[in-house]
Amino acid sequence: MRVLGVNAIFHDPSAALVVDGRIVAAAEEERFSRRKHGKRPVPWSAWELPEQAIRWCLAEAGLRPEDLDAVGYSFDPALCVDLAGFGLSDPGDRTRADYARRAPRFLAAALPGLDPDKVKFVPHHVAHAASAGLAAPFEQSACLVLDGRGERGSHLAGRYDGPELTVLAAQDLPHSLGLLYEDLTEHLGFLRSSDEYKVMALASYGKPRHLADFRELIRTTDDGGFRTEPVDWAAYTPKLTGGAEVSDAAADLACSVQRRLEEVLVELATWLHEQTGAKALTMAGGTALNCVANSVIARNGPFDHVWVQPAAGDAGTSLGAAFQLSAAAGRPEPMATAALGREWSDDALADCLRKAALPFETPADLAAVTAQALADNGVIAWYQGRSEYGPRALGHRSLLAHPGRPENLERLNDIKGREQFRPIAPLVLSHRAAEIFDGPLPSPYMLFVHDVATHWRDRIPAVVHVDGTARIQTVDPADEPLLAAVLREFEARTGLPVLVNTSLNTAGRPMVDSPADALELFGSTPVDLLVLGPHVVRRAGAFR
């Protein structure tokens, strides 16, 4: 069974292809268009399709549109209601729903040969749920979905038994933890539906001075749902504009909301565990990208295992929609990796370097050459294999650096054009992680934060956040042999089994995807070494 999944309705448009229950390809449109998040989540953009991502997915499998058995669209306009009845004002929402109804014809026009009757609507939160519950390595699990909004709600709680989802709770709008966090993001001068992770980072600099207030404003209910009351944000700190200096009051507000979010998520997870008795919790929806909250659920919640979809935001609903339709033929294969995007052969990468007239070498021991450059405090643009699906750089499109030099935090934030309060993350071999980091292990997708052991904090200061934590990625040598070799070689030279890993991009730009993207970044930033597949370009030799 050949099923294409499409996300297009809000933001982070994406496509995923599942063939006979196995993921063949998945990618976000932003990696092709080079526009962050693909588009803004306004009703007038709902007609736009991730055409480049779709075409690449089909090409990767050698399929034509007419070869598809089904196309899952991760939004069901039949579930839409007049939001005015929920006390929300969104005059364009009817336009959004109308564009969604026309999606089968839009897709048929974009993909000549596709029968529009093959396009099936998958409810937004069901698509989120399937992206986690059907992708995780558990036959049974509890599933929790939380985001800004879907057709009419912002939450789903359920249970997976094999391929079957039983919905146990759902929360209607206007109550939404995701929209609440988006409102806070906007109030603090950041871009809503984009910069929520900045608020999470900022929260570590503050104190939860207003927690009592937010315990009144955000409450769980006995039926597995919650209530979010309107917030007078200006009563806590004046509204900030983009680029304004962030104040202590802003950090305290961020901290207060973050702490209450964590408490509410634990309460929702506890209710769900009481209903299901499941050992594993699977999670998706944009709120599940809050790695601090995920760690609190793992530490304080009742589940033995917590598994979060690496593309937990709306991009993941394309995979969820494809999985949901594929499940009619049986449970799909679990998601074994997030490296589901484009890749280029070693020869094609060399060709790109020759066309760019860049001198390069292809060393016999790439790991040793890279580790030595890192030990010498070089910053490495690291480009290997298939690109990642989701917002995290997982060692395929990464910037690597020395974690023992405290100045590297400021240095990398300057290279990327980011705010200085934002942390950078560590890479560590799976079998070494427990010596240094306390938290859910293994952590291959960088979706949890871990406490850094006290005696390690001074040894790897570049990757330790202000609160003594780090958002780690564990590396299994069986899955990532080259990256594991670099870690071993670096430790042999420095005594440190950890590397800095942050995404290969600059502020406001999507992660690097193609070799051309990598060359553009290398040419425009003070990166010391570009490792493009097996090939190495040194800045000193390339730019004289």
Coordinates of C-alpha atoms in Angstrom, one line a residue:
M1 CA 0.0 0.0 0.0
R2 CA 1.5 3.3 -1.1
V3 CA 0.3 6.3 1.0
L4 CA 1.4 9.9 0.7
G5 CA 0.8 12.2 3.8
V6 CA 0.4 15.9 3.4
N7 CA 0.4 18.7 5.9
A8 CA -0.5 22.1 4.5
I9 CA -3.2 23.8 6.6
F10 CA -1.4 25.9 9.3
H11 CA 2.4 26.0 9.2
D12 CA 5.4 23.7 8.6
P13 CA 4.0 22.2 5.4
S14 CA 5.5 18.8 4.8
A15 CA 5.1 15.5 3.0
A16 CA 5.8 11.9 3.9
L17 CA 5.6 8.7 2.0
V18 CA 4.8 5.3 3.6
V19 CA 5.0 2.1 1.4
D20 CA 3.7 -1.2 2.8
G21 CA 3.9 0.2 6.3
R22 CA 7.5 1.5 6.0
I23 CA 8.6 5.1 6.0
V24 CA 10.4 5.8 2.7
A25 CA 10.7 9.6 2.9
A26 CA 9.6 12.6 4.9
A27 CA 10.6 16.2 4.5
E28 CA 9.4 19.8 5.3
E29 CA 8.8 22.2 2.5
E30 CA 11.1 24.8 4.1
R31 CA 14.1 22.7 3.3
F32 CA 13.3 23.2 -0.4
S33 CA 11.8 26.7 -0.5
R34 CA 14.3 28.1 2.1
R35 CA 11.5 29.9 3.9
K36 CA 11.4 29.3 7.6
H37 CA 8.4 27.2 8.6
G38 CA 7.4 27.1 4.9
K39 CA 4.7 29.8 5.4
R40 CA 3.0 31.8 8.1
P41 CA -0.1 30.2 9.7
V42 CA -2.7 32.6 8.3
P43 CA -5.9 31.4 6.7
W44 CA -5.0 33.0 3.4
S45 CA -2.0 30.6 3.0
A46 CA -4.0 27.4 3.6
W47 CA -4.2 26.7 -0.1
E48 CA -0.4 26.4 -0.5
L49 CA 0.8 22.9 -0.8
P50 CA 4.3 21.4 0.0
E51 CA 4.7 20.7 -3.7
Q52 CA 8.5 20.4 -3.7
A53 CA 8.5 18.0 -0.7
I54 CA 5.7 15.9 -2.3
R55 CA 7.5 15.6 -5.6
W56 CA 10.8 14.7 -3.9
C57 CA 9.0 12.0 -1.8
L58 CA 7.5 10.4 -4.9
A59 CA 10.8 10.6 -6.8
E60 CA 12.6 9.0 -3.9
A61 CA 10.4 6.0 -4.2
G62 CA 10.2 6.0 -8.0
L63 CA 6.5 6.6 -8.0
R64 CA 4.1 8.7 -10.1
P65 CA 1.0 10.3 -8.6
E66 CA -1.2 7.7 -10.3
D67 CA 0.7 5.0 -8.4
L68 CA -0.5 6.1 -5.0
D69 CA -3.3 4.1 -3.3
A70 CA -4.2 7.0 -0.9
V71 CA -3.2 10.5 0.1
G72 CA -3.8 11.6 3.7
Y73 CA -4.5 15.3 4.3
S74 CA -3.9 16.1 8.0
F75 CA -7.0 18.3 8.6
D76 CA -10.7 17.4 8.3
P77 CA -12.9 20.4 7.3
A78 CA -16.0 18.4 8.3
L79 CA -15.1 18.9 11.9
C80 CA -14.8 22.7 11.6
V81 CA -17.3 24.9 13.5
D82 CA -17.9 28.6 13.7
L83 CA -15.2 29.7 16.2
A84 CA -17.4 32.6 17.3
G85 CA -19.4 30.0 19.3
F86 CA -16.2 29.3 21.2
G87 CA -15.6 33.0 21.9
L88 CA -12.8 33.2 19.4
S89 CA -12.5 35.9 16.7
D90 CA -10.9 34.6 13.5
P91 CA -12.7 36.0 10.5
G92 CA -10.5 34.1 8.1
D93 CA -11.1 30.7 9.6
R94 CA -14.0 30.0 7.1
T95 CA -11.5 30.6 4.3
R96 CA -9.1 28.1 5.8
A97 CA -11.8 25.5 6.0
D98 CA -13.0 26.2 2.5
Y99 CA -9.4 25.8 1.2
A100 CA -9.2 22.5 3.1
R101 CA -12.4 21.3 1.4
R102 CA -10.8 22.0 -1.9
A103 CA -7.5 20.2 -1.1
P104 CA -8.3 17.1 -3.2
R105 CA -8.7 19.3 -6.3
F106 CA -5.6 21.4 -5.4
L107 CA -3.6 18.2 -5.0
A108 CA -4.8 16.8 -8.3
A109 CA -3.9 20.0 -10.1
A110 CA -0.4 20.0 -8.5
L111 CA 0.1 16.3 -9.2
P112 CA -1.3 15.4 -12.7
G113 CA -2.5 11.9 -12.7
L114 CA -3.7 11.8 -9.1
D115 CA -7.3 10.8 -8.7
P116 CA -8.8 13.4 -6.2
D117 CA -11.0 10.7 -4.8
K118 CA -7.9 9.1 -3.3
V119 CA -7.4 12.1 -1.0
K120 CA -8.7 11.3 2.5
F121 CA -9.1 13.8 5.3
V122 CA -7.5 12.8 8.6
P123 CA -8.5 14.8 11.7
H124 CA -5.6 17.0 12.7
H125 CA -5.1 15.6 16.2
V126 CA -5.6 12.0 15.0
A127 CA -2.7 12.7 12.6
H128 CA -0.6 14.0 15.4
A129 CA -1.5 10.9 17.5
A130 CA -0.6 8.5 14.7
S131 CA 2.7 10.2 14.2
A132 CA 3.6 9.2 17.8
G133 CA 1.5 6.2 18.7
L134 CA 2.1 4.3 15.5
A135 CA 5.7 5.5 15.1
A136 CA 6.9 4.5 18.5
P137 CA 8.3 1.1 19.3
F138 CA 5.4 0.0 21.5
E139 CA 2.5 -2.2 20.6
Q140 CA 0.4 -0.5 23.3
S141 CA 0.8 3.0 24.6
A142 CA -1.1 6.0 26.0
C143 CA -1.0 8.9 23.6
L144 CA -1.1 12.6 24.5
V145 CA -1.4 15.4 21.9
L146 CA -1.3 19.1 22.7
D147 CA -0.8 22.0 20.4
G148 CA -2.3 25.4 19.5
R149 CA -5.4 24.2 17.7
G150 CA -6.8 21.7 15.2
E151 CA -10.2 21.9 13.5
R152 CA -12.0 22.8 16.8
G153 CA -9.8 21.6 19.6
S154 CA -6.3 21.7 21.1
H155 CA -5.8 18.3 22.7
L156 CA -6.4 14.6 22.4
A157 CA -5.7 11.9 24.9
G158 CA -6.1 8.2 24.0
R159 CA -4.8 4.7 23.9
Y160 CA -3.2 2.6 21.2
D161 CA -3.7 -1.1 21.0
G162 CA -1.9 -2.3 18.0
P163 CA -3.0 0.0 15.1
E164 CA -6.3 1.1 16.8
L165 CA -6.7 4.4 18.6
T166 CA -9.3 4.9 21.3
V167 CA -9.9 8.5 22.1
L168 CA -10.5 9.1 25.8
A169 CA -10.5 12.9 26.1
A170 CA -10.3 15.9 23.9
Q171 CA -10.4 19.6 24.7
D172 CA -12.4 22.1 22.7
L173 CA -11.3 25.6 22.0
P174 CA -10.9 28.4 23.2
H175 CA -8.9 26.4 25.9
S176 CA -5.5 25.8 24.5
L177 CA -2.1 25.4 26.2
G178 CA -0.4 25.9 22.8
L179 CA -2.2 29.2 22.1
L180 CA -1.5 30.4 25.6
Y181 CA 2.2 29.8 25.0
E182 CA 2.0 31.5 21.6
D183 CA 0.3 34.6 23.2
L184 CA 3.2 34.7 25.7
T185 CA 5.7 34.4 22.9
E186 CA 4.2 37.3 21.0
H187 CA 3.9 39.4 24.2
L188 CA 7.6 39.0 24.9
G189 CA 8.5 40.3 21.4
F190 CA 9.2 37.0 19.6
L191 CA 7.4 35.6 16.6
R192 CA 4.4 33.5 17.5
S193 CA 4.0 30.0 16.0
S194 CA 7.8 30.1 15.6
D195 CA 9.8 31.3 18.6
E196 CA 8.2 29.4 21.5
Y197 CA 11.5 27.6 22.1
K198 CA 13.1 30.9 22.9
V199 CA 10.6 31.5 25.7
M200 CA 11.4 28.0 27.0
A201 CA 15.1 29.0 27.1
L202 CA 14.4 32.4 28.6
A203 CA 12.4 30.8 31.4
S204 CA 15.6 29.3 32.9
Y205 CA 16.8 32.8 33.7
G206 CA 13.7 33.8 35.7
K207 CA 11.8 32.9 38.9
P208 CA 8.2 31.6 39.0
R209 CA 7.0 34.7 40.9
H210 CA 3.6 34.5 39.3
L211 CA 3.0 30.8 39.6
A212 CA 0.1 31.2 42.1
D213 CA -1.7 33.3 39.5
F214 CA -1.3 30.9 36.7
R215 CA -2.5 28.0 38.9
E216 CA -5.8 29.9 38.9
L217 CA -5.7 30.8 35.2
I218 CA -4.8 27.3 34.0
R219 CA -6.5 24.3 35.6
T220 CA -7.1 20.7 34.7
T221 CA -10.6 19.1 34.8
D222 CA -11.8 15.8 36.1
D223 CA -12.6 14.6 32.5
G224 CA -9.0 14.7 31.3
G225 CA -9.2 18.2 29.9
F226 CA -8.2 21.7 31.1
R227 CA -9.3 25.3 31.2
T228 CA -7.2 28.3 30.1
E229 CA -8.6 31.7 31.2
P230 CA -7.7 34.9 29.4
V231 CA -4.4 36.5 30.6
D232 CA -3.7 40.2 31.1
W233 CA -0.1 39.8 30.1
A234 CA 0.6 43.6 30.4
A235 CA -0.1 43.3 34.2
Y236 CA 3.1 41.3 34.5
T237 CA 5.4 43.0 32.1
P238 CA 5.0 45.6 29.3
K239 CA 4.7 44.2 25.8
L240 CA 8.1 43.9 24.1
T241 CA 8.9 44.5 20.5
G242 CA 11.3 42.5 18.4
G243 CA 14.9 43.2 19.2
A244 CA 14.1 44.8 22.6
E245 CA 16.3 43.8 25.5
V246 CA 14.6 41.1 27.6
S247 CA 14.0 42.1 31.2
D248 CA 14.1 40.2 34.5
A249 CA 10.3 40.7 34.6
A250 CA 9.9 39.0 31.2
A251 CA 12.1 36.1 32.3
D252 CA 10.0 35.8 35.5
L253 CA 6.8 35.7 33.5
A254 CA 8.2 33.1 31.1
C255 CA 9.4 31.0 34.1
S256 CA 5.9 31.2 35.7
V257 CA 4.1 30.1 32.6
Q258 CA 6.6 27.3 31.9
R259 CA 6.4 25.9 35.4
R260 CA 2.6 25.9 35.3
L261 CA 2.7 24.2 31.9
E262 CA 4.9 21.5 33.3
E263 CA 2.5 20.9 36.2
V264 CA -0.5 20.7 34.0
L265 CA 1.1 18.3 31.6
V266 CA 2.0 16.0 34.5
E267 CA -1.6 16.2 35.7
L268 CA -2.9 15.3 32.2
A269 CA -0.4 12.5 31.9
T270 CA -1.4 11.1 35.3
W271 CA -5.1 11.1 34.4
L272 CA -4.3 9.3 31.2
H273 CA -2.3 6.7 33.0
E274 CA -5.2 6.1 35.4
Q275 CA -7.5 5.5 32.4
T276 CA -5.1 3.2 30.5
G277 CA -2.6 1.6 32.9
A278 CA -0.1 1.8 30.0
K279 CA 3.6 1.6 30.7
A280 CA 4.5 3.9 27.7
L281 CA 3.4 7.4 26.9
T282 CA 3.7 8.6 23.3
M283 CA 3.5 12.4 22.6
A284 CA 3.1 14.7 19.7
G285 CA 1.8 18.2 18.9
G286 CA 3.8 21.4 19.1
T287 CA 3.7 21.4 22.9
A288 CA 5.6 18.2 22.8
L289 CA 8.6 20.1 21.5
N290 CA 8.9 21.7 24.9
C291 CA 11.8 19.4 26.0
V292 CA 11.9 20.9 29.5
A293 CA 8.3 19.9 30.1
N294 CA 8.9 16.4 28.5
S295 CA 11.6 15.8 31.1
V296 CA 9.3 16.7 33.9
I297 CA 6.7 14.3 32.6
A298 CA 9.4 11.6 32.3
R299 CA 10.7 12.3 35.8
N300 CA 7.5 13.0 37.8
G301 CA 4.9 11.3 35.7
P302 CA 3.6 7.7 36.2
F303 CA 4.9 6.2 32.9
D304 CA 8.0 3.9 32.5
H305 CA 8.7 5.2 29.0
V306 CA 8.0 8.5 27.3
W307 CA 8.5 8.6 23.5
V308 CA 8.1 11.9 21.6
Q309 CA 7.8 12.2 17.8
P310 CA 11.0 14.0 16.6
A311 CA 8.8 16.1 14.2
A312 CA 6.2 16.7 16.9
G313 CA 4.9 19.9 15.4
D314 CA 2.6 20.2 12.5
A315 CA 5.3 18.9 10.1
G316 CA 4.8 15.5 11.7
T317 CA 1.2 15.3 10.8
S318 CA 2.1 14.4 7.2
L319 CA 3.7 11.2 8.6
G320 CA 0.8 10.7 11.0
A321 CA -1.8 11.1 8.2
A322 CA 0.1 8.5 6.0
F323 CA 0.4 6.2 9.0
Q324 CA -3.3 6.5 9.9
L325 CA -4.4 5.4 6.4
S326 CA -1.7 2.7 6.2
A327 CA -2.9 1.2 9.5
A328 CA -5.9 -0.1 7.7
A329 CA -3.6 -2.8 6.4
G330 CA -1.9 -3.4 9.8
R331 CA 0.4 -1.6 12.2
P332 CA 3.2 0.3 10.3
E333 CA 6.8 -0.3 11.1
P334 CA 8.1 1.9 13.9
M335 CA 10.2 5.0 13.1
A336 CA 13.8 3.9 13.5
T337 CA 15.4 7.3 12.6
A338 CA 14.7 10.9 11.9
A339 CA 17.1 10.9 8.9
L340 CA 14.4 10.7 6.3
G341 CA 15.2 13.6 4.0
R342 CA 17.4 14.2 1.0
E343 CA 21.0 13.0 0.5
W344 CA 23.7 13.2 -2.1
S345 CA 26.3 10.7 -3.1
D346 CA 30.0 11.3 -2.3
D347 CA 30.6 11.9 -6.0
A348 CA 27.8 14.4 -6.3
L349 CA 29.2 16.3 -3.3
A350 CA 32.7 16.4 -4.8
D351 CA 31.1 17.7 -8.0
C352 CA 29.5 20.6 -6.1
L353 CA 32.8 21.5 -4.6
R354 CA 34.5 21.5 -8.0
K355 CA 31.8 23.7 -9.5
A356 CA 32.2 26.1 -6.6
A357 CA 36.0 26.1 -7.3
L358 CA 36.7 25.2 -3.7
P359 CA 39.9 23.3 -2.9
F360 CA 39.1 20.2 -0.8
E361 CA 40.6 17.0 0.4
T362 CA 39.1 13.5 1.0
P363 CA 41.1 12.2 4.0
A364 CA 41.5 8.5 4.7
D365 CA 40.6 9.1 8.4
L366 CA 37.8 11.7 8.3
A367 CA 37.0 11.2 12.0
A368 CA 40.6 11.9 13.1
V369 CA 40.9 15.0 10.9
T370 CA 37.6 16.4 12.2
A371 CA 38.4 15.6 15.8
Q372 CA 41.8 17.3 15.6
A373 CA 40.1 20.5 14.1
L374 CA 37.6 20.4 17.0
A375 CA 40.4 19.9 19.6
D376 CA 42.1 22.9 18.1
N377 CA 38.9 24.8 18.8
G378 CA 37.6 25.0 15.2
V379 CA 33.9 25.3 14.4
I380 CA 32.9 22.5 12.0
A381 CA 30.0 22.6 9.5
W382 CA 29.1 18.9 9.5
Y383 CA 27.0 17.6 6.6
Q384 CA 26.3 13.9 6.4
G385 CA 23.7 11.5 4.9
R386 CA 20.0 12.2 4.8
S387 CA 18.7 15.4 6.3
E388 CA 16.7 15.3 9.5
Y389 CA 12.8 15.4 9.7
G390 CA 11.8 17.8 12.4
P391 CA 13.4 20.9 13.9
R392 CA 16.4 19.3 15.6
A393 CA 19.9 18.9 14.1
L394 CA 20.8 15.3 14.9
G395 CA 24.3 15.0 13.5
H396 CA 23.4 15.2 9.8
R397 CA 23.1 18.9 9.4
S398 CA 25.0 20.3 12.4
L399 CA 27.6 22.8 13.7
L400 CA 30.1 21.0 15.9
A401 CA 32.5 22.6 18.4
H402 CA 34.6 22.1 21.5
P403 CA 32.4 22.0 24.7
G404 CA 35.2 22.8 27.1
R405 CA 35.7 26.4 25.9
P406 CA 33.1 28.6 27.6
E407 CA 33.4 31.3 25.0
N408 CA 32.0 28.9 22.4
L409 CA 28.5 29.5 23.5
E410 CA 28.7 33.2 22.6
R411 CA 30.8 32.4 19.6
L412 CA 28.2 30.0 18.1
N413 CA 25.3 32.3 18.9
D414 CA 27.2 35.1 17.1
I415 CA 27.8 32.8 14.1
K416 CA 24.2 31.9 14.0
G417 CA 22.9 35.4 14.8
R418 CA 21.0 34.2 17.8
E419 CA 20.1 35.7 21.2
Q420 CA 22.8 35.1 23.8
F421 CA 20.4 33.6 26.3
R422 CA 19.9 30.6 24.1
P423 CA 21.8 27.4 24.9
I424 CA 23.7 25.0 22.6
A425 CA 23.4 21.3 23.0
P426 CA 25.8 18.4 23.6
L427 CA 26.4 15.1 21.7
V428 CA 27.5 12.1 23.7
L429 CA 28.0 8.4 23.0
S430 CA 25.0 6.4 24.4
H431 CA 27.1 4.3 26.8
R432 CA 28.8 7.3 28.3
A433 CA 25.7 9.5 28.8
A434 CA 24.8 8.3 32.3
E435 CA 28.2 9.3 33.7
I436 CA 27.5 12.9 32.8
F437 CA 23.8 13.5 32.4
D438 CA 20.8 12.6 34.5
G439 CA 17.6 12.2 32.7
P440 CA 15.7 10.0 30.2
L441 CA 18.2 7.7 28.3
P442 CA 18.8 7.0 25.6
S443 CA 17.9 10.4 24.1
P444 CA 18.6 10.2 20.3
Y445 CA 16.2 12.9 19.2
M446 CA 17.1 15.8 21.6
L447 CA 13.7 16.0 23.1
F448 CA 14.5 16.0 26.8
V449 CA 16.7 18.1 29.0
H450 CA 19.1 16.4 31.5
D451 CA 20.8 17.6 34.7
V452 CA 24.6 17.9 34.1
A453 CA 26.6 16.2 36.9
T454 CA 28.1 18.8 39.1
H455 CA 31.7 17.7 38.6
W456 CA 31.2 17.9 34.8
R457 CA 29.8 21.4 34.6
D458 CA 33.2 23.1 34.7
R459 CA 34.6 20.6 32.1
I460 CA 31.9 21.2 29.4
P461 CA 30.7 24.7 30.2
A462 CA 29.7 25.6 26.6
V463 CA 26.8 23.1 26.7
V464 CA 25.5 23.8 30.2
H465 CA 22.5 26.0 30.4
V466 CA 22.2 28.6 33.2
D467 CA 20.1 26.2 35.3
G468 CA 22.7 23.4 35.1
T469 CA 20.9 21.4 32.4
A470 CA 21.6 20.3 28.8
R471 CA 19.4 19.1 26.0
I472 CA 21.5 16.1 24.9
Q473 CA 21.6 13.8 21.9
T474 CA 22.9 10.3 22.6
V475 CA 24.7 8.7 19.7
D476 CA 24.5 4.9 19.2
P477 CA 27.6 3.7 17.2
A478 CA 25.5 1.1 15.4
D479 CA 23.3 3.9 14.0
E480 CA 25.9 6.7 13.6
P481 CA 29.3 5.0 13.2
L482 CA 31.1 8.1 11.8
L483 CA 29.8 10.5 14.4
A484 CA 30.6 8.0 17.1
A485 CA 34.2 7.7 15.7
V486 CA 34.5 11.5 15.9
L487 CA 33.4 11.5 19.5
R488 CA 36.0 8.8 20.4
E489 CA 38.8 10.6 18.5
F490 CA 37.9 13.9 20.2
E491 CA 38.0 12.3 23.7
A492 CA 41.4 10.7 22.9
R493 CA 42.7 14.2 22.2
T494 CA 40.9 16.2 25.0
G495 CA 39.6 13.8 27.6
L496 CA 36.1 15.0 26.9
P497 CA 33.5 12.5 25.6
V498 CA 31.1 15.3 24.5
L499 CA 30.8 17.7 21.5
V500 CA 28.7 20.8 20.9
N501 CA 26.0 20.1 18.4
T502 CA 23.7 22.9 17.2
S503 CA 21.7 23.2 14.0
L504 CA 23.5 24.0 10.7
N505 CA 21.7 27.3 9.9
T506 CA 21.6 31.0 10.8
A507 CA 18.9 32.9 12.5
G508 CA 15.6 33.0 10.6
R509 CA 16.7 30.5 8.0
P510 CA 15.8 26.8 7.8
M511 CA 18.4 24.2 8.5
V512 CA 20.8 23.5 5.6
D513 CA 19.5 20.8 3.4
S514 CA 21.3 20.7 0.0
P515 CA 25.0 21.0 -0.6
A516 CA 24.4 24.4 -2.1
D517 CA 22.8 25.5 1.2
A518 CA 25.9 24.2 3.0
L519 CA 28.3 26.1 0.7
E520 CA 26.2 29.3 1.2
L521 CA 26.5 29.0 5.0
F522 CA 30.2 28.2 4.8
G523 CA 30.8 31.2 2.6
S524 CA 28.9 33.7 4.8
T525 CA 29.9 32.7 8.3
P526 CA 33.3 32.3 10.1
V527 CA 33.2 28.5 10.1
D528 CA 36.6 26.9 10.1
L529 CA 36.0 23.6 8.4
L530 CA 33.2 22.3 6.1
V531 CA 32.9 18.5 6.2
L532 CA 30.7 17.7 3.2
G533 CA 30.3 13.9 3.2
P534 CA 33.8 12.5 3.1
H535 CA 35.3 15.8 1.8
V536 CA 36.9 18.5 3.8
V537 CA 37.2 22.2 2.9
R538 CA 39.4 24.4 5.1
R539 CA 38.5 28.1 5.4
A540 CA 42.2 29.0 5.4
G541 CA 42.6 27.3 2.0
A542 CA 39.3 28.4 0.5
F543 CA 39.4 32.1 1.3
R544 CA 42.7 33.8 1.1

